[in-house]
Coordinates of C-alpha atoms and ligand atoms in Angstrom, one line a residue:
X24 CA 25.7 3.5 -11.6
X25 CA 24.9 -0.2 -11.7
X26 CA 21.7 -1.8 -12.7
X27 CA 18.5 -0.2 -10.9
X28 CA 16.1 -1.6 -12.8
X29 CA 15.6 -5.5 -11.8
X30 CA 12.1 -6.7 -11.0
X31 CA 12.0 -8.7 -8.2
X32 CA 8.8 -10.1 -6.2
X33 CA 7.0 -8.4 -3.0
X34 CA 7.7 -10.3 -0.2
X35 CA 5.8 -10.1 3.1
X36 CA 8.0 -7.2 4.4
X37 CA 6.8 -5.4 7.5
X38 CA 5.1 -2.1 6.8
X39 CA 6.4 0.3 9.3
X40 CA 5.6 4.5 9.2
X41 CA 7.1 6.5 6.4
X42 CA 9.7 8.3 8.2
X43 CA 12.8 10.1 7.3
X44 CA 15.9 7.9 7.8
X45 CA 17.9 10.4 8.8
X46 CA 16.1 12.4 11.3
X47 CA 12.8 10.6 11.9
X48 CA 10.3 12.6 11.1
X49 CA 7.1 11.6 9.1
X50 CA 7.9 12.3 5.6
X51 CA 5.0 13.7 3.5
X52 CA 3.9 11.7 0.2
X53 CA 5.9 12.1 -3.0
X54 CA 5.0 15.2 -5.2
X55 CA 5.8 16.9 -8.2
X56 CA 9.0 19.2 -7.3
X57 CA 9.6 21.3 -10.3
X58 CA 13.3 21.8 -11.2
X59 CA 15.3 23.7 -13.8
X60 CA 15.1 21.5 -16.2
X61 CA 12.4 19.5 -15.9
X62 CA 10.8 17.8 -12.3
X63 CA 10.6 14.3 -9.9
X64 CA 8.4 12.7 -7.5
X65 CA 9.4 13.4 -3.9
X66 CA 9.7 15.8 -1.5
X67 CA 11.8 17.4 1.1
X68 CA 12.4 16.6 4.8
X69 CA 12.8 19.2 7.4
X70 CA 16.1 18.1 8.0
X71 CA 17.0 19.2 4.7
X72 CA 16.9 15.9 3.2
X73 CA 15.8 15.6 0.0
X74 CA 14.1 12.1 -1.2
X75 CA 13.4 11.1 -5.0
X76 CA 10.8 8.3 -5.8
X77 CA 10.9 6.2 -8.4
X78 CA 8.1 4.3 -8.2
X79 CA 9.5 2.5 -11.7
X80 CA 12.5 1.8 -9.6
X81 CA 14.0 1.9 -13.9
X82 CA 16.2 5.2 -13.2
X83 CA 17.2 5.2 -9.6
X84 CA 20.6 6.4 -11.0
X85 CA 18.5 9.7 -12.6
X86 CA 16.0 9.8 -9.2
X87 CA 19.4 9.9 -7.0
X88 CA 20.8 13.0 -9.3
X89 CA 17.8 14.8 -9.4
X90 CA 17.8 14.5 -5.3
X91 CA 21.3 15.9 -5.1
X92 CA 21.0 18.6 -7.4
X93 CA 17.8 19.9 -5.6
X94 CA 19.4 19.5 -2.3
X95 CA 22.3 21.9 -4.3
X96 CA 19.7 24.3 -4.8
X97 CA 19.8 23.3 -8.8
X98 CA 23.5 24.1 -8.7
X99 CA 24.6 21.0 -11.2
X100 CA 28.4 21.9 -11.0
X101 CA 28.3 22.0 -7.1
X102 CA 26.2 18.6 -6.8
X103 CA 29.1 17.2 -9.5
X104 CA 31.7 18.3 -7.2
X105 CA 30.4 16.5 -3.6
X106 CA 31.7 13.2 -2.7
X107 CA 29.5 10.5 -1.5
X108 CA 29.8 10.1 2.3
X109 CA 32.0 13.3 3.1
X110 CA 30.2 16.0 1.4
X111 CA 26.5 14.3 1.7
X112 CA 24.8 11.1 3.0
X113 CA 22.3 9.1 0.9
X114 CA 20.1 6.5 2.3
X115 CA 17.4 3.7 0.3
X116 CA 14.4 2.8 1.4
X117 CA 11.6 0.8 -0.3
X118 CA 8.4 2.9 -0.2
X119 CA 4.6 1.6 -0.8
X120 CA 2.9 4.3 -2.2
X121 CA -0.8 2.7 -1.7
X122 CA -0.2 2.5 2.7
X123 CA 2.0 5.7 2.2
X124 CA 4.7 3.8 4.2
X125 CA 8.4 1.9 4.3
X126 CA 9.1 -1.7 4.2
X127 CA 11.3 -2.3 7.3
X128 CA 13.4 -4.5 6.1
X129 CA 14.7 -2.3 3.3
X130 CA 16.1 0.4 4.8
X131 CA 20.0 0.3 3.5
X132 CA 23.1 2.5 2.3
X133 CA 24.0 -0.2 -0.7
X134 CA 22.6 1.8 -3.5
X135 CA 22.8 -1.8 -5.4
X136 CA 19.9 -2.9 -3.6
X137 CA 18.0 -3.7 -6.2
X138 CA 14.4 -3.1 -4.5
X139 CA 14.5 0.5 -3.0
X140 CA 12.7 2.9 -5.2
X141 CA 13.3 6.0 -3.1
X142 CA 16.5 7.7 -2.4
X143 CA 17.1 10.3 0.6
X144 CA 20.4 12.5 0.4
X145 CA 21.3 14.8 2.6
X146 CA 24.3 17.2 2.6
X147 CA 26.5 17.1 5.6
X148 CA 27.4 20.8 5.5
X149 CA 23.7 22.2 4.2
X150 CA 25.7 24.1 1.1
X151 CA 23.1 26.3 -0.4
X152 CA 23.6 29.0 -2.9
Ligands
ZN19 ZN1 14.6 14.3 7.9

């Protein structure tokens, strides 16, 4: 995974509802999902997406696994073996925690856009163990 990390400055992005990408739906604020081996900030959508926040925007790379592992049902060795695009579908957004709500103009697939700080992944075939 590339850099995540880069600080860049707010611009005057319109604020627009905090909505699931893939479906739509109001997405509630980040909390504390516990996990096997530890936990993230985020939540999960009806649709079965899963989102990650990283409000740090430092370990998107980490926020994206922990997101896909969780939509795996913790399974690590099936979330190691899905493939980008064909076994699941990721999507970026650039969240403000303070309106609870998305930037409209960052809503992207290029995980090298360097301002998202939230990650949404959803498997195509909803594989759970
Ligand atoms: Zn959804």
């Amino acid at each position: 995974m590339g850099k995540y990390g880069q600080h860049i400055r707010e611009d005057k992005a319109v604020l627009t509802q905090p909505r699931c990408p893939f479906c739509s739906t109001l997405f509630e604020r980040p909390r504390e999902i516990s996990t096997k081996l530890s936990f993230f900030s985020g939540g999960i959508c009806g649709c079965g997406a899963v989102y990650s926040y990283d409000p740090t925007r430092n370990n998107m790379g980490e926020a994206f696994m922990d997101a896909l592992v969780h939509a795996c049902g913790e399974d690590w060795d099936l979330a190691m073996s899905l493939e980008s695009e064909k076994d699941y579908e990721e999507k970026f957004v650039v969240y403000k925690e303070l309106d609870h709500s998305l930037s409209s103009k960052a809503v992207s697939s290029n995980p090298k856009d360097r301002i998202v700080n939230m990650i949404f992944v959803r498997l195509k075939n909803q594989q759970r163990t």
